[in-house]
CSV table of C-alpha atoms in Angstrom, one decimal:
chain,number,residue,atom,x,y,z
T,26,UNK,CA,0.0,0.0,0.0
T,27,UNK,CA,3.0,2.3,0.6
T,28,UNK,CA,6.4,1.4,-0.8
T,29,UNK,CA,9.7,3.3,-0.5
T,30,UNK,CA,12.4,2.3,-3.0
T,31,UNK,CA,16.0,3.4,-2.4
T,32,UNK,CA,14.9,6.6,-0.7
T,33,UNK,CA,17.5,9.0,0.5
T,34,UNK,CA,17.3,12.4,2.3
T,35,UNK,CA,19.9,14.8,3.5
T,36,UNK,CA,19.8,18.0,5.6
T,37,UNK,CA,23.0,19.7,4.8
T,38,UNK,CA,25.8,17.4,5.9
T,39,UNK,CA,23.4,15.2,7.9
T,40,UNK,CA,22.2,12.0,6.2
T,41,UNK,CA,18.6,11.4,7.5
T,42,UNK,CA,17.9,8.4,5.2
T,43,UNK,CA,20.2,6.4,2.9
T,44,UNK,CA,18.9,4.0,0.3
T,45,UNK,CA,15.9,3.0,2.4
T,46,UNK,CA,13.6,0.2,1.1
T,47,UNK,CA,10.3,-0.2,2.9
T,48,UNK,CA,7.1,-2.0,1.9
T,49,UNK,CA,4.0,-1.7,4.0
T,50,UNK,CA,1.7,-4.5,2.9
T,51,UNK,CA,-2.0,-5.2,3.1
T,52,UNK,CA,-3.0,-7.2,6.2
T,53,UNK,CA,0.2,-6.4,8.1
T,54,UNK,CA,1.2,-4.3,11.1
T,55,UNK,CA,4.7,-3.1,10.2
T,56,UNK,CA,6.7,-1.7,13.1
T,57,UNK,CA,9.4,1.0,12.5
T,58,UNK,CA,11.8,1.3,15.3
T,59,UNK,CA,15.2,2.9,16.0
T,60,UNK,CA,17.1,5.0,18.5
T,61,UNK,CA,16.4,8.8,18.7
T,62,UNK,CA,17.7,10.5,15.5
T,63,UNK,CA,17.6,7.4,13.4
T,64,UNK,CA,15.4,8.9,10.7
T,65,UNK,CA,11.9,7.5,11.6
T,66,UNK,CA,10.2,10.9,11.5
T,67,UNK,CA,11.8,11.8,8.2
T,68,UNK,CA,10.7,8.4,6.8
T,69,UNK,CA,7.1,9.0,7.9
T,70,UNK,CA,7.1,12.5,6.4
T,71,UNK,CA,8.3,11.2,3.1
T,72,UNK,CA,5.8,8.3,3.1
T,73,UNK,CA,3.0,10.8,3.7
T,74,UNK,CA,4.3,13.2,1.0
T,75,UNK,CA,4.9,16.0,3.5
T,76,UNK,CA,8.5,16.3,2.3
T,77,UNK,CA,10.2,15.0,-0.9
T,78,UNK,CA,13.1,12.6,-0.9
T,79,UNK,CA,16.4,13.7,-2.5
T,80,UNK,CA,16.4,10.4,-4.5
T,81,UNK,CA,14.4,7.2,-4.7
T,82,UNK,CA,10.7,6.5,-5.3
T,83,UNK,CA,7.6,6.5,-3.1
T,84,UNK,CA,4.5,4.6,-4.3
T,85,UNK,CA,1.2,5.1,-2.5
T,86,UNK,CA,-1.9,3.0,-3.3
T,87,UNK,CA,-5.2,4.2,-1.9
T,88,UNK,CA,-6.2,6.5,0.9
T,89,UNK,CA,-3.7,7.1,3.7
T,90,UNK,CA,-4.5,8.1,7.3
T,91,UNK,CA,-2.1,9.2,10.0
T,92,UNK,CA,-2.0,9.8,13.7
T,93,UNK,CA,0.9,12.1,14.6
T,94,UNK,CA,3.2,12.1,17.5
T,95,UNK,CA,1.8,15.5,18.4
T,96,UNK,CA,-1.9,15.1,17.8
T,97,UNK,CA,-3.4,17.4,15.1
T,98,UNK,CA,-7.0,17.9,16.2
T,99,UNK,CA,-9.3,20.9,16.2
T,100,UNK,CA,-8.9,22.4,19.7
T,101,UNK,CA,-11.8,24.8,19.5
T,102,UNK,CA,-14.2,21.9,18.9
T,103,UNK,CA,-15.6,19.3,21.2
T,104,UNK,CA,-14.6,15.7,20.9
T,105,UNK,CA,-17.9,14.9,19.3
T,106,UNK,CA,-17.6,17.8,16.9
T,107,UNK,CA,-14.1,16.6,15.9
T,108,UNK,CA,-15.4,13.1,15.2
T,109,UNK,CA,-18.3,14.6,13.1
T,110,UNK,CA,-16.1,17.0,11.1
T,111,UNK,CA,-13.6,14.3,10.2
T,112,UNK,CA,-16.2,11.6,9.7
T,113,UNK,CA,-14.6,9.3,12.2
T,114,UNK,CA,-16.3,6.0,13.2
T,115,UNK,CA,-18.2,6.3,16.5
T,116,UNK,CA,-17.5,2.6,17.1
T,117,UNK,CA,-13.8,3.3,17.1
T,118,UNK,CA,-14.3,6.3,19.3
T,119,UNK,CA,-16.3,4.1,21.8
T,120,UNK,CA,-13.7,1.4,21.7
T,121,UNK,CA,-11.1,4.0,22.8
T,122,UNK,CA,-13.6,5.3,25.4
T,123,UNK,CA,-13.8,8.7,23.8
T,124,UNK,CA,-17.6,8.7,24.4
T,125,UNK,CA,-16.8,9.6,28.1
T,126,UNK,CA,-15.5,13.0,26.9
T,127,UNK,CA,-17.7,13.7,23.9
T,128,UNK,CA,-18.9,17.1,25.2
T,129,UNK,CA,-15.4,18.2,26.3
T,130,UNK,CA,-13.4,20.7,24.2
T,131,UNK,CA,-10.4,19.1,22.6
T,132,UNK,CA,-8.2,21.9,24.1
T,133,UNK,CA,-9.2,20.6,27.6
T,134,UNK,CA,-8.3,17.0,27.0
T,135,UNK,CA,-5.5,15.2,28.8
T,136,UNK,CA,-2.6,14.1,26.7
T,137,UNK,CA,-3.9,10.5,26.6
T,138,UNK,CA,-7.3,11.5,25.4
T,139,UNK,CA,-5.8,13.7,22.8
T,140,UNK,CA,-3.7,10.8,21.5
T,141,UNK,CA,-6.8,8.6,21.4
T,142,UNK,CA,-8.8,11.2,19.5
T,143,UNK,CA,-6.1,11.6,17.0
T,144,UNK,CA,-6.0,7.8,16.5
T,145,UNK,CA,-9.7,7.7,15.9
T,146,UNK,CA,-9.5,10.6,13.4
T,147,UNK,CA,-6.6,8.8,11.6
T,148,UNK,CA,-9.1,5.9,10.8
T,149,UNK,CA,-11.8,8.3,9.5
T,150,UNK,CA,-13.0,7.2,6.1
T,151,UNK,CA,-11.4,3.7,6.5
T,152,UNK,CA,-8.1,4.5,4.8
T,153,UNK,CA,-6.3,1.5,3.2
T,154,UNK,CA,-3.1,2.5,4.9
T,155,UNK,CA,-2.6,4.1,8.3
T,156,UNK,CA,0.6,5.5,9.8
T,157,UNK,CA,0.9,5.8,13.6
T,158,UNK,CA,3.7,7.9,15.1
T,159,UNK,CA,4.3,6.9,18.7
T,160,UNK,CA,0.6,6.1,19.3
T,161,UNK,CA,1.0,4.8,22.8
T,162,UNK,CA,2.7,7.9,24.3
T,163,UNK,CA,0.8,9.2,27.4
T,164,UNK,CA,-1.7,6.2,27.4
T,165,UNK,CA,-2.4,4.1,30.4
T,166,UNK,CA,-2.0,0.4,30.2
T,167,UNK,CA,-5.7,-0.3,29.6
T,168,UNK,CA,-5.8,2.3,26.8
T,169,UNK,CA,-2.6,0.9,25.3
T,170,UNK,CA,-4.2,-2.6,25.1
T,171,UNK,CA,-7.3,-1.3,23.5
T,172,UNK,CA,-5.4,0.7,20.9
T,173,UNK,CA,-3.1,-2.2,20.0
T,174,UNK,CA,-6.1,-4.5,19.6
T,175,UNK,CA,-7.7,-2.0,17.4
T,176,UNK,CA,-4.6,-1.7,15.2
T,177,UNK,CA,-4.3,-5.4,14.9
T,178,UNK,CA,-8.0,-5.8,13.9
T,179,UNK,CA,-7.7,-3.0,11.4
T,180,UNK,CA,-4.8,-4.8,9.7
T,181,UNK,CA,-6.6,-8.2,9.8
T,182,UNK,CA,-9.4,-6.5,7.8
T,183,UNK,CA,-6.9,-6.3,4.9
T,184,UNK,CA,-5.5,-2.8,5.6
T,185,UNK,CA,-1.8,-1.8,5.9
T,186,UNK,CA,-0.5,-0.3,9.2
T,187,UNK,CA,2.9,1.3,9.8
T,188,UNK,CA,3.7,2.0,13.5
T,189,UNK,CA,6.7,4.0,14.6
T,190,UNK,CA,7.1,3.3,18.2
T,191,UNK,CA,9.5,3.1,21.2
T,192,UNK,CA,7.0,0.8,22.9
T,193,UNK,CA,7.6,-2.3,20.8
T,194,UNK,CA,6.9,-4.7,23.7
T,195,UNK,CA,3.3,-3.5,23.9
T,196,UNK,CA,2.7,-4.3,20.2
T,197,UNK,CA,2.1,-8.0,20.2
T,198,UNK,CA,0.4,-7.8,16.8
T,199,UNK,CA,3.5,-6.8,14.8
T,200,UNK,CA,3.9,-8.8,11.6
T,201,UNK,CA,7.1,-7.2,10.2
T,202,UNK,CA,9.9,-5.2,11.8
T,203,UNK,CA,12.2,-2.6,10.3
T,204,UNK,CA,15.0,-1.2,12.4
T,205,UNK,CA,16.6,2.1,11.4
T,206,UNK,CA,20.0,3.4,12.6
T,207,UNK,CA,21.4,6.7,11.4
T,208,UNK,CA,19.2,6.6,8.4
T,209,UNK,CA,20.1,3.1,7.3
T,210,UNK,CA,18.0,-0.1,7.6
T,211,UNK,CA,20.0,-2.5,9.7
T,212,UNK,CA,17.2,-5.1,10.1
T,213,UNK,CA,14.1,-5.9,8.2
T,214,UNK,CA,12.3,-9.2,8.9
T,215,UNK,CA,8.9,-10.9,9.3
T,216,UNK,CA,8.4,-11.4,13.0
T,217,UNK,CA,7.5,-15.0,12.6
T,218,UNK,CA,11.0,-15.6,11.2
T,219,UNK,CA,12.8,-14.1,14.2
T,220,UNK,CA,14.3,-16.4,16.8
T,221,UNK,CA,13.6,-13.9,19.6
T,222,UNK,CA,10.9,-11.3,20.4
T,223,UNK,CA,10.8,-8.3,18.1
T,224,UNK,CA,12.1,-6.1,20.9
T,225,UNK,CA,15.0,-8.4,21.6
T,226,UNK,CA,15.7,-8.5,17.8
T,227,UNK,CA,15.7,-4.7,17.7
T,228,UNK,CA,18.2,-4.4,20.6
T,229,UNK,CA,20.4,-7.1,19.2
T,230,UNK,CA,20.5,-5.5,15.8
T,231,UNK,CA,21.5,-2.1,17.3
T,232,UNK,CA,24.2,-3.7,19.5
T,233,UNK,CA,25.7,-5.7,16.6
T,234,UNK,CA,25.6,-2.6,14.4
T,235,UNK,CA,27.4,-0.5,17.0
T,236,UNK,CA,30.0,-3.1,17.7
T,237,UNK,CA,30.9,-3.3,14.0
T,238,UNK,CA,31.3,0.5,13.9
T,239,UNK,CA,33.3,0.7,17.1
């Protein structure tokens, strides 16, 4: 549904991405992980078309939704009005317990409710591909579980999901893992082919990469 082919991006002398290949497939939850400054945000911005790569190709097929690390919601409207304006599914909102705060202005929401509202808006119109940038930040454990289950079910319906996260252990529905380090893909594997958990595979990939560069 979204494919990056040999994508590179520089900011002056800084290489943000170098020859990155990434394919977000239908029916899969694809996790994008990496240390701070590894290029995850740049990759998401390129995948969304918010910035252009210096080289390489980006292919998008179908409608794309996105929940941002810093939620982009209409603060002057209530939760119910945001849901109505964006055409979000009320069933999704209720799953995330947003019905408890329907009458509250978005500007008055806690960080966790803002994240959940942004996630619900990302699924408005049932996009074929959804990108989530750190969707579990500021969520309590119960809300994390509900959102992860929602993400897994959405992929199971034949949609493609890309999740950039530092909370890999909480995503037990991940089908494919990509690890970025300084703009380079150092691991890309289906999770059912790993001999350890995705989180352990991520840590091992980083440690091995750093030891080679030492």
